[in-house]
Coordinates of C-alpha atoms and ligand atoms in Angstrom, one line a residue:
X291 CA 131.9 113.9 110.1
X292 CA 131.5 110.3 108.9
X293 CA 131.6 110.6 105.2
X294 CA 130.7 107.9 102.7
X295 CA 131.2 105.2 105.4
X296 CA 129.3 102.7 103.3
X297 CA 129.5 102.7 99.5
X298 CA 125.8 101.8 98.9
X299 CA 122.9 101.4 101.3
X300 CA 121.7 97.8 102.0
X301 CA 118.8 97.0 99.8
X302 CA 116.2 97.1 102.6
X303 CA 117.2 100.6 103.5
X304 CA 117.4 101.9 99.9
X305 CA 113.9 100.5 99.3
X306 CA 112.5 102.7 102.1
X307 CA 114.2 105.9 100.8
X308 CA 113.1 105.1 97.2
X309 CA 109.5 104.6 98.3
X310 CA 109.4 108.3 99.3
X311 CA 111.0 109.3 96.0
X312 CA 108.4 107.4 93.9
X313 CA 105.6 109.4 95.7
X314 CA 107.6 112.6 95.1
X315 CA 107.9 112.2 91.3
X316 CA 104.3 110.9 90.8
X317 CA 103.3 114.1 92.7
X318 CA 105.5 116.2 90.5
X319 CA 103.7 114.9 87.4
X320 CA 100.1 115.2 88.8
X321 CA 100.7 118.6 90.5
X322 CA 102.5 120.0 87.5
X323 CA 99.7 119.0 85.1
X324 CA 97.2 120.8 87.3
X325 CA 99.5 123.9 87.3
X326 CA 99.5 123.9 83.5
X327 CA 95.7 123.7 83.4
X328 CA 95.5 126.5 85.9
X329 CA 97.6 128.9 83.9
X330 CA 95.7 128.0 80.7
X331 CA 92.4 128.7 82.4
X332 CA 93.6 132.0 83.8
X333 CA 94.8 133.1 80.3
X334 CA 91.1 133.3 79.5
X335 CA 91.6 131.3 76.3
X336 CA 90.8 127.8 77.7
X337 CA 87.9 126.2 79.5
X338 CA 88.2 123.0 81.6
X339 CA 86.4 120.0 80.1
X340 CA 83.7 117.9 81.8
X341 CA 82.6 120.6 84.1
X342 CA 85.8 120.3 86.1
X343 CA 86.0 123.1 88.7
X344 CA 88.9 125.5 88.6
X345 CA 89.2 125.5 92.4
X346 CA 89.4 121.7 92.5
X347 CA 92.5 121.7 90.3
X348 CA 93.9 124.6 92.2
X349 CA 93.5 122.6 95.4
X350 CA 95.1 119.5 93.9
X351 CA 98.0 121.6 92.7
X352 CA 98.7 123.3 96.0
X353 CA 98.2 120.2 98.2
X354 CA 100.1 117.8 95.9
X355 CA 103.1 120.1 95.3
X356 CA 103.2 122.2 98.4
X357 CA 102.4 119.5 101.0
X358 CA 102.8 116.0 99.4
X359 CA 105.8 116.3 97.1
X360 CA 107.8 118.4 99.6
X361 CA 107.0 116.3 102.7
X362 CA 107.8 113.0 101.0
X363 CA 111.0 114.2 99.3
X364 CA 112.2 115.8 102.6
X365 CA 111.5 112.8 104.8
X366 CA 113.0 110.3 102.3
X367 CA 116.1 112.4 101.7
X368 CA 116.5 113.0 105.5
X369 CA 116.1 109.4 106.3
X370 CA 118.9 108.7 103.8
X371 CA 121.1 111.4 105.4
X372 CA 120.5 109.8 108.8
X373 CA 121.2 106.3 107.4
X374 CA 124.5 107.5 105.9
X375 CA 125.7 109.4 108.9
X376 CA 124.3 107.7 112.1
X377 CA 122.8 104.5 110.7
X378 CA 119.4 103.0 111.2
X379 CA 118.6 99.8 113.1
X380 CA 116.1 97.1 111.8
X381 CA 113.6 98.2 114.4
X382 CA 113.9 101.8 113.4
X383 CA 113.5 100.8 109.8
X384 CA 110.2 99.1 110.6
X385 CA 108.9 102.2 112.4
X386 CA 110.1 104.3 109.5
X387 CA 108.0 102.1 107.1
X388 CA 105.0 102.6 109.5
X389 CA 105.5 106.4 109.1
X390 CA 105.4 105.9 105.3
X391 CA 102.2 103.9 105.3
X392 CA 100.4 106.2 107.7
X393 CA 101.3 109.1 105.4
X394 CA 100.2 107.1 102.3
X395 CA 96.8 106.3 103.8
X396 CA 96.3 110.0 104.8
X397 CA 97.5 111.2 101.3
X398 CA 95.1 108.9 99.5
X399 CA 92.1 109.9 101.7
X400 CA 92.9 113.6 101.1
X401 CA 93.6 113.2 97.4
X402 CA 90.4 111.3 96.7
X403 CA 88.3 113.8 98.6
X404 CA 89.7 116.6 96.6
X405 CA 89.4 114.8 93.3
X406 CA 85.7 114.0 93.7
X407 CA 85.2 117.7 94.3
X408 CA 84.4 117.5 98.1
X409 CA 87.4 119.6 99.2
X410 CA 87.9 122.5 96.9
X411 CA 89.3 124.6 99.8
X412 CA 92.9 125.2 98.5
X413 CA 96.0 124.1 100.4
X414 CA 95.5 126.7 103.2
X415 CA 91.9 125.3 103.8
X416 CA 90.9 128.6 105.2
X417 CA 87.7 128.5 107.3
X418 CA 84.8 129.1 106.8
X419 CA 85.2 127.1 103.6
X420 CA 84.3 123.6 104.6
X421 CA 85.6 120.3 103.1
X422 CA 84.4 116.8 103.6
X423 CA 85.7 115.4 107.0
X424 CA 87.8 112.8 105.1
X425 CA 90.0 115.7 103.8
X426 CA 90.9 116.8 107.4
X427 CA 91.3 113.3 108.7
X428 CA 93.6 112.5 105.8
X429 CA 95.7 115.6 106.6
X430 CA 95.9 114.6 110.2
X431 CA 97.2 111.2 109.2
X432 CA 99.9 112.7 107.0
X433 CA 101.0 114.8 110.0
X434 CA 100.9 111.8 112.4
X435 CA 103.0 109.8 109.9
X436 CA 105.5 112.6 109.6
X437 CA 105.8 112.8 113.5
X438 CA 106.6 109.0 113.5
X439 CA 109.4 109.8 111.0
X440 CA 110.6 112.6 113.3
X441 CA 110.7 110.4 116.3
X442 CA 112.7 107.8 114.4
X443 CA 115.2 110.5 113.4
X444 CA 115.5 111.7 117.1
X445 CA 116.0 108.1 118.2
X446 CA 118.7 107.5 115.5
X447 CA 120.7 110.4 116.7
X448 CA 120.2 109.5 120.4
X449 CA 121.4 105.9 119.8
X450 CA 124.5 107.2 118.0
X451 CA 125.3 109.7 120.7
X452 CA 125.1 107.0 123.3
X453 CA 127.5 104.9 121.4
X454 CA 129.9 107.8 120.7
X455 CA 130.0 109.5 124.1
X456 CA 131.7 112.9 124.0
X457 CA 131.8 113.2 120.2
X458 CA 130.0 115.8 118.3
X459 CA 127.1 114.5 116.2
X460 CA 127.6 114.4 112.4
X461 CA 126.6 117.8 111.0
X462 CA 123.9 116.4 108.6
X463 CA 122.3 114.4 111.4
X464 CA 122.3 117.5 113.6
X465 CA 120.6 119.5 110.7
X466 CA 118.0 116.8 110.1
X467 CA 117.2 116.8 113.9
X468 CA 116.7 120.6 113.9
X469 CA 114.4 120.4 110.9
X470 CA 112.3 117.7 112.3
X471 CA 112.1 119.5 115.7
X472 CA 110.9 122.6 113.9
X473 CA 108.4 120.6 112.0
X474 CA 107.1 118.8 115.1
X475 CA 106.8 122.0 117.2
X476 CA 105.1 123.9 114.3
X477 CA 102.7 121.2 113.2
X478 CA 101.3 121.0 116.7
X479 CA 99.5 124.2 115.7
X480 CA 97.8 122.9 112.6
X481 CA 97.2 119.5 114.1
X482 CA 95.3 121.0 117.0
X483 CA 93.3 123.2 114.7
X484 CA 92.4 120.2 112.5
X485 CA 91.5 118.0 115.5
X486 CA 89.8 120.5 117.8
X487 CA 88.2 122.8 115.2
X488 CA 87.9 121.4 111.7
X489 CA 87.0 117.8 112.2
X490 CA 84.2 118.3 114.7
X491 CA 82.9 121.2 112.6
X492 CA 83.0 119.3 109.3
X493 CA 81.3 116.3 111.0
X494 CA 78.5 118.6 112.2
X495 CA 79.3 118.3 115.9
X496 CA 80.1 122.0 116.1
X497 CA 77.8 124.5 114.4
X498 CA 80.4 127.3 114.0
X499 CA 84.1 127.8 113.8
X500 CA 86.4 130.5 115.2
X501 CA 87.9 131.7 111.9
X502 CA 90.6 133.9 113.2
X503 CA 91.8 131.2 115.6
X504 CA 92.0 128.7 112.8
X505 CA 94.0 131.0 110.6
X506 CA 96.3 131.9 113.4
X507 CA 97.0 128.2 114.2
X508 CA 97.5 127.6 110.5
X509 CA 100.1 130.3 110.1
X510 CA 101.8 129.4 113.3
X511 CA 102.5 126.3 111.2
X512 CA 102.6 127.9 107.8
X513 CA 105.7 129.9 108.0
X514 CA 107.9 127.2 109.6
X515 CA 106.4 125.0 106.9
X516 CA 108.3 127.0 104.3
X517 CA 111.5 126.7 106.3
X518 CA 110.8 123.0 106.6
X519 CA 111.1 123.0 102.8
X520 CA 114.1 125.3 102.7
X521 CA 116.3 123.6 105.4
X522 CA 117.0 120.4 103.4
X523 CA 118.1 122.7 100.5
X524 CA 120.4 124.4 103.0
X525 CA 121.7 121.0 104.1
X526 CA 122.8 120.4 100.5
X527 CA 124.3 123.9 100.2
X528 CA 126.3 123.7 103.4
X529 CA 127.4 120.1 103.5
X530 CA 127.0 118.4 100.1
X531 CA 127.7 121.0 97.4
X532 CA 131.2 121.6 98.8
X533 CA 132.1 118.0 98.0
X534 CA 130.6 118.2 94.5
X535 CA 132.8 121.2 93.7
X536 CA 135.8 119.5 95.2
X537 CA 136.0 121.5 98.4
X538 CA 135.6 121.1 102.1
X539 CA 133.0 122.3 104.6
X540 CA 133.4 126.1 105.2
X541 CA 132.6 126.0 108.9
X542 CA 130.8 123.4 111.0
X543 CA 130.1 125.8 113.8
X544 CA 128.6 128.5 111.5
X545 CA 126.4 125.9 109.8
X546 CA 125.1 124.6 113.2
X547 CA 124.6 128.2 114.5
X548 CA 122.5 129.2 111.5
X549 CA 120.3 126.1 111.8
X550 CA 119.8 126.9 115.5
X551 CA 118.8 130.5 114.7
X552 CA 116.4 129.2 112.0
X553 CA 114.8 126.9 114.6
X554 CA 114.4 129.8 117.0
X555 CA 113.1 132.4 114.6
X556 CA 111.1 130.4 112.0
X557 CA 108.1 129.7 114.3
X558 CA 107.1 132.9 116.2
X559 CA 106.4 134.8 113.0
X560 CA 103.1 133.6 111.6
X561 CA 101.4 137.0 111.9
X562 CA 103.3 138.3 108.9
X563 CA 100.8 136.2 106.9
X564 CA 98.0 137.9 108.7
X565 CA 99.1 141.6 108.6
X566 CA 95.8 142.6 107.0
X567 CA 93.7 140.5 109.3
X568 CA 91.5 142.4 111.8
X569 CA 91.4 141.1 115.4
X570 CA 95.1 140.9 116.0
X571 CA 96.6 143.7 118.0
X572 CA 99.1 145.7 115.8
X573 CA 101.8 145.6 118.5
X574 CA 101.9 141.8 118.3
X575 CA 102.0 142.0 114.5
X576 CA 105.0 144.4 114.8
X577 CA 106.8 142.1 117.3
X578 CA 106.4 139.2 114.9
X579 CA 107.6 141.3 112.0
X580 CA 110.7 142.1 113.9
X581 CA 111.2 138.4 114.6
X582 CA 110.6 137.8 110.8
X583 CA 113.5 140.1 110.0
X584 CA 115.7 138.1 112.5
X585 CA 115.1 135.0 110.3
X586 CA 116.9 136.8 107.5
X587 CA 120.2 136.7 109.5
X588 CA 120.8 133.0 109.3
X589 CA 119.9 133.1 105.7
X590 CA 122.5 135.8 105.0
X591 CA 125.0 133.7 107.0
X592 CA 124.2 130.9 104.6
X593 CA 124.7 133.1 101.6
X594 CA 128.1 134.2 103.0
X595 CA 129.1 130.7 103.8
X596 CA 128.3 129.4 100.3
X597 CA 130.2 132.1 98.6
X598 CA 133.1 131.6 100.9
X599 CA 133.1 127.9 100.1
X600 CA 133.1 128.6 96.3
X601 CA 136.0 131.1 96.7
X602 CA 138.2 129.1 99.0
X603 CA 137.8 125.9 96.9
X604 CA 138.7 127.8 93.7
X605 CA 141.7 129.5 95.4
X606 CA 143.0 126.2 96.7
X607 CA 142.9 124.9 93.1
X608 CA 145.2 127.8 92.2
X609 CA 142.9 130.4 90.7
X610 CA 144.4 133.7 91.9
X611 CA 142.5 136.4 89.9
X612 CA 139.6 138.2 91.5
X613 CA 136.9 136.0 89.9
X614 CA 138.9 133.2 88.2
X615 CA 137.7 130.7 90.8
X616 CA 134.1 131.5 89.9
X617 CA 134.6 130.7 86.2
X618 CA 136.0 127.3 87.2
X619 CA 133.0 126.1 89.2
X620 CA 131.7 122.8 87.7
X621 CA 129.1 124.5 85.5
X622 CA 128.6 121.3 83.4
X623 CA 127.7 119.2 86.4
X624 CA 123.9 119.2 86.9
X625 CA 124.4 118.2 90.6
X626 CA 125.9 121.7 91.0
X627 CA 124.2 123.7 88.3
X628 CA 120.6 123.1 89.4
X629 CA 121.1 124.0 93.1
X630 CA 123.2 127.0 92.0
X631 CA 120.4 128.4 89.9
X632 CA 118.2 127.8 93.0
X633 CA 120.6 129.9 95.1
X634 CA 120.5 132.8 92.5
X635 CA 116.7 132.7 92.4
X636 CA 116.7 133.2 96.2
X637 CA 118.1 136.6 95.8
X638 CA 115.0 138.1 94.1
X639 CA 112.8 135.5 96.0
X640 CA 114.2 136.6 99.4
X641 CA 114.0 140.3 98.5
X642 CA 110.3 139.8 97.6
X643 CA 109.9 138.1 101.0
X644 CA 111.3 141.2 102.7
X645 CA 108.8 143.3 100.8
X646 CA 106.0 141.0 101.9
X647 CA 107.0 141.2 105.5
X648 CA 107.0 145.1 105.5
X649 CA 103.6 146.1 106.8
X650 CA 103.0 149.0 104.4
X651 CA 104.2 147.2 101.3
X652 CA 102.3 144.1 102.4
X653 CA 99.1 146.2 102.1
X654 CA 99.9 146.6 98.4
X655 CA 100.6 143.0 97.5
X656 CA 98.6 140.9 100.0
X657 CA 96.1 138.6 98.2
X658 CA 97.5 139.6 94.8
X659 CA 99.3 137.2 92.5
X660 CA 102.6 138.8 93.5
X661 CA 102.6 136.4 96.5
X662 CA 102.2 133.5 94.1
X663 CA 105.1 134.8 92.1
X664 CA 107.1 135.0 95.4
X665 CA 106.6 131.4 96.3
X666 CA 107.2 130.2 92.8
X667 CA 110.7 131.7 93.1
X668 CA 111.4 130.6 96.7
X669 CA 109.7 127.2 96.9
X670 CA 109.3 126.2 93.2
X671 CA 112.8 127.4 92.1
X672 CA 115.2 127.7 95.1
X673 CA 113.9 124.6 96.9
X674 CA 112.8 122.5 94.0
X675 CA 115.8 123.0 91.8
X676 CA 118.0 122.1 94.8
X677 CA 115.8 118.9 95.3
X678 CA 116.3 118.0 91.6
X679 CA 120.0 118.6 92.1
X680 CA 119.9 116.1 94.9
X681 CA 117.8 113.6 93.1
X682 CA 120.3 113.4 90.2
X683 CA 122.8 111.6 92.5
X684 CA 120.5 110.3 95.3
X685 CA 118.2 108.2 93.0
X686 CA 121.0 106.4 91.2
X687 CA 122.8 106.0 94.5
X688 CA 119.7 104.2 95.9
X689 CA 119.1 102.1 92.8
X690 CA 122.7 101.2 92.2
X691 CA 122.9 103.0 88.9
X692 CA 124.9 105.9 87.5
X693 CA 124.2 109.4 86.3
X694 CA 125.7 109.0 82.8
X695 CA 127.1 112.0 80.8
X696 CA 124.0 111.8 78.6
X697 CA 121.6 112.0 81.5
X698 CA 123.7 114.8 83.0
X699 CA 123.3 116.7 79.8
X700 CA 119.6 116.2 79.7
X701 CA 119.5 117.3 83.3
X702 CA 121.3 120.6 82.3
X703 CA 118.7 121.1 79.6
X704 CA 115.9 120.4 82.1
X705 CA 117.4 123.0 84.5
X706 CA 117.5 125.6 81.8
X707 CA 113.9 124.9 80.6
X708 CA 112.7 125.1 84.2
X709 CA 114.6 128.4 84.7
X710 CA 113.2 130.0 81.5
X711 CA 109.6 128.9 82.2
X712 CA 109.8 130.0 85.8
X713 CA 111.3 133.4 85.0
X714 CA 108.5 134.1 82.5
X715 CA 105.7 132.8 84.8
X716 CA 106.9 134.2 88.1
X717 CA 108.0 137.5 86.5
X718 CA 104.6 138.0 85.0
X719 CA 102.9 137.1 88.4
X720 CA 105.0 139.7 90.2
X721 CA 104.1 142.5 87.7
X722 CA 100.4 141.5 87.5
X723 CA 100.3 141.5 91.3
X724 CA 101.6 145.0 91.5
X725 CA 98.9 146.1 89.1
X726 CA 96.3 144.6 91.4
X727 CA 95.7 141.1 89.8
X728 CA 94.2 138.8 92.5
X729 CA 95.5 135.4 93.6
X730 CA 93.5 132.3 94.4
X731 CA 91.0 133.3 91.7
X732 CA 89.5 131.9 88.4
X733 CA 89.7 134.0 85.2
X734 CA 87.4 136.9 85.3
X735 CA 87.0 140.1 83.2
X736 CA 85.4 141.7 86.3
X737 CA 82.6 143.0 84.1
X738 CA 85.1 144.8 81.9
X739 CA 86.7 146.8 84.9
X740 CA 89.2 149.3 83.7
X741 CA 92.0 148.0 85.9
X742 CA 91.7 144.6 84.5
X743 CA 93.0 145.9 81.1
X744 CA 96.3 146.7 82.7
X745 CA 97.1 143.2 83.8
X746 CA 95.1 140.8 81.8
X747 CA 98.0 140.3 79.3
X748 CA 100.3 139.1 82.0
X749 CA 98.0 136.1 82.4
X750 CA 98.9 135.0 78.8
X751 CA 102.6 135.3 79.7
X752 CA 101.9 133.1 82.8
X753 CA 100.3 130.5 80.5
X754 CA 103.4 130.6 78.2
X755 CA 105.7 130.2 81.2
X756 CA 103.5 127.5 82.7
X757 CA 103.6 125.5 79.4
X758 CA 107.4 125.7 79.3
X759 CA 107.5 124.6 82.9
X760 CA 105.4 121.6 82.1
X761 CA 107.9 120.5 79.4
X762 CA 110.6 120.7 82.1
X763 CA 108.4 118.6 84.4
X764 CA 108.0 115.9 81.8
X765 CA 111.7 115.8 81.2
X766 CA 112.4 115.6 84.9
X767 CA 109.9 112.7 85.3
X768 CA 111.6 111.0 82.3
X769 CA 115.0 111.5 84.0
X770 CA 113.7 110.1 87.2
X771 CA 112.5 106.9 85.4
X772 CA 115.8 106.5 83.7
X773 CA 117.8 106.9 86.9
X774 CA 115.5 104.6 88.8
X775 CA 115.2 101.8 86.3
X776 CA 117.3 102.0 83.2
X777 CA 120.6 103.8 83.7
X778 CA 123.7 101.6 83.6
X779 CA 124.6 99.8 86.9
X780 CA 127.3 101.3 89.0
X781 CA 128.1 103.4 92.1
X782 CA 127.0 107.0 92.2
X783 CA 128.7 108.9 95.0
X784 CA 126.8 110.2 98.0
X785 CA 128.7 113.4 98.3
X786 CA 129.2 114.4 101.9
X787 CA 131.8 117.1 102.4
X788 CA 134.4 116.7 105.1
X789 CA 135.8 119.3 107.4
X790 CA 139.2 120.9 106.9
X791 CA 141.9 119.0 108.7
X792 CA 142.8 122.1 110.8
X793 CA 139.2 123.2 111.4
X794 CA 138.5 124.9 114.7
X795 CA 136.7 122.6 117.1
X796 CA 132.9 123.1 117.3
X797 CA 131.8 124.6 120.6
X798 CA 129.9 122.0 122.7
X799 CA 127.2 124.5 123.5
X800 CA 125.9 124.2 120.0
X801 CA 124.6 120.7 120.9
X802 CA 122.8 121.8 124.0
X803 CA 119.3 120.8 122.9
X804 CA 117.7 121.8 126.2
X805 CA 119.0 125.4 125.7
X806 CA 118.0 125.9 122.1
X807 CA 114.6 124.2 122.4
X808 CA 114.0 126.1 125.6
X809 CA 114.7 129.4 123.9
X810 CA 112.5 128.4 121.0
X811 CA 109.6 127.6 123.3
X812 CA 110.1 130.8 125.3
X813 CA 110.0 132.9 122.1
X814 CA 106.8 131.1 120.9
X815 CA 105.2 131.7 124.2
X816 CA 106.2 135.4 124.2
X817 CA 105.0 135.9 120.6
X818 CA 101.7 134.0 120.9
X819 CA 100.4 133.8 124.5
X820 CA 98.7 137.2 124.8
X821 CA 97.4 137.5 121.2
X822 CA 95.9 134.0 121.4
X823 CA 94.1 134.7 124.7
X824 CA 93.0 138.0 123.1
X825 CA 91.6 136.1 120.1
X826 CA 89.8 133.6 122.3
X827 CA 88.3 136.3 124.5
X828 CA 87.3 138.9 121.9
X829 CA 86.5 136.9 118.8
X830 CA 83.2 137.7 117.0
X831 CA 80.7 134.8 116.9
X832 CA 82.0 131.8 115.0
X833 CA 81.1 131.2 111.4
X834 CA 78.7 128.7 109.9
X835 CA 80.3 126.7 107.1
X836 CA 80.5 127.7 103.5
X837 CA 80.5 124.9 101.0
X838 CA 82.0 125.1 97.5
X839 CA 80.7 124.5 94.9
X840 CA 77.6 126.3 96.3
X841 CA 74.8 123.9 97.0
X842 CA 77.1 120.9 97.4
Ligands
LIG914 FE1 107.7 133.8 101.9 C1 104.2 134.3 101.6 C2 107.9 136.6 103.8 C3 111.0 133.2 102.4 C4 107.3 130.6 100.7 N1 106.0 132.7 101.3 C5 104.7 133.1 101.2 C6 103.9 132.0 100.7 C7 104.8 130.9 100.5 C8 106.1 131.4 100.8 C9 104.4 129.5 100.0 O1 106.0 138.5 105.3 C10 102.4 132.0 100.4 C11 101.6 131.5 101.6 C12 100.1 131.6 101.2 O2 99.6 130.7 100.5 O3 99.5 132.6 101.6 N2 109.2 134.8 102.9 C13 109.1 135.9 103.6 C14 110.4 136.3 104.1 C15 111.3 135.4 103.7 C16 110.5 134.4 103.0 C17 110.7 137.6 104.9 N3 108.9 132.3 101.6 C18 110.2 132.2 101.9 C19 110.8 130.9 101.5 C20 109.7 130.2 101.1 C21 108.5 131.0 101.1 C22 112.2 130.5 101.7 C23 109.6 128.8 100.6 C24 110.6 128.0 100.5 N4 106.3 135.2 102.6 C25 106.6 136.3 103.4 C26 105.4 137.0 103.7 C27 104.3 136.3 103.1 C28 104.9 135.2 102.4 C29 105.2 138.2 104.6 C30 102.8 136.7 103.2 C31 102.4 137.6 102.1 C32 100.9 137.8 102.1 O4 100.6 138.9 102.4 O5 100.1 136.9 101.9 C33 112.7 135.4 104.0 O6 113.1 134.2 104.7 C34 113.6 135.6 102.8 C35 115.1 135.8 103.2 C36 116.0 135.5 102.0 C37 116.9 136.3 101.6 C38 117.8 135.9 100.4 C39 119.2 135.5 100.7 C40 119.8 134.9 99.5 C41 120.5 133.8 99.4 C42 121.1 133.3 98.1 C43 122.5 133.2 98.1 C44 123.1 132.9 96.8 C45 124.4 132.8 96.4 C46 124.8 132.6 95.0 C47 125.4 133.0 97.5 C48 117.3 137.6 102.3 C49 120.7 132.8 100.6 C50 124.8 134.0 94.4 C51 125.5 133.9 93.1 C52 125.6 134.9 92.2 C53 126.4 134.8 91.0 C54 124.9 136.2 92.5

């Protein structure tokens, strides 16, 4: 692997990567504020001013944090990984800027449409709820922009391979390529639904929409979407954290194999979000649930690999007792601590995912706020804390500044505040969900329904957790501003781990793209062809649009 081959990026490159970071942290502030407002409203003790609609802020929250923050951070971070490992030419840089601006135009269109109350359809934009066409067109542009980024990444690796015939590609460049391949193949589903179904329907060219088809195409994209968020965190766990703790890469081959398995099994599993949906044959739901459990395997490989890295690094440093190496991990380094807490959160988060994927248990938690608790552990803790851990060194590296001991300390405080807030909020969501509390829903006493009494208090706990989280968000935004503009000048390391000198060679087959993409496509065709034809043939009549707020 080429590690740290250039101390700092040339300014023109750094500017591109930072552009993605600015959007990320603006999104964090806006989306976080909306989250705070939501938990306050759901506590039943607060009403939004100026007639602002709850579902408008819920949509802003989901879209800005789930789609905008994540996509911009990931693409910016991945561009930097590619720049560091395989390089970027001037021409590629120009096209990369094009991807950024196309995404920005799309984001602004979507954001404005939501903010003026014309698209209160939540981030899943389930039909038959209808938004203004500008919402869907904006989303389509964001996707197109991200495709341009994907093709720049593919090109970067291709050019490097041509210049380094016979050599294995740098691990991080390989991982970025897998993630963007997954993103491209998956987003074809949502893009076709937006282009063929939603845009003509919202413009009035089609009177009705096939609801089941639109949801199926959404979830064909929706599950790989969550892995698109997770894989950059895995990139850091596999190939960056070892360097931060003073160790080496555990196994290049294992890391590549787990990414290949994630590519193959992340896509043909969307039905596990539709287990309660009528109109899909249970056999196909069962098949996709089996495939869902296959995704757990590379995740467990990742857990094994991380633990092994921690232990071997500690033992090499001379800690011989059973857990001595564990105590000596760099707990006071926020670049390690934040992702580590993310890893720990993935244990209950992942266990919750396995509950969700199990058909019978899914019947208990589907559409309850348990699911919201699940993704605040996985996405908003595991993934986001790892992203913060990355930002602590990436942002100063890009701006030519340093993470000072004082900022590091503030980062540690930030991580703890986030963890406390999220534990309270997500814990309360899980319990309330088990008691039947709904998700995607404004505060309601349900006309004094008896069951409500059992869970209504947990909404107060969510508001307390949400308020603590908002303090953590403010602190993170402050830290970002410091690292981007005010921290002392210097060189912050871009920590890429190296392989052991005597590492086993990586089998060439792991870079056989035709083989892995071929198997991925075969699995998708197997899991989706018959059910999709079934849906097309046997769907009930399409639905006329529903507009929210009613009478819009
Ligand atoms: Fe999920 C719903 C199933 C993972 C995100 N999920 C969602 C939604 C989101 C989301 C956003 O089957 C809501 C969508 C909506 O709006 O409707 N999910 C799973 C399964 C997994 C899973 C089986 N989800 C994630 C990840 C996400 C995410 C990752 C974001 C990043 N999820 C579901 C299902 C639903 C669902 C259903 C639909 C529910 C419904 O009915 O609506 C698995 O991939 C999880 C596998 C993970 C593990 C954990 C391994 C642990 C590791 C940590 C290692 C730590 C170490 C350190 C080594 C098995 C890797 C330890 C140190 C110590 C000291 C202990």
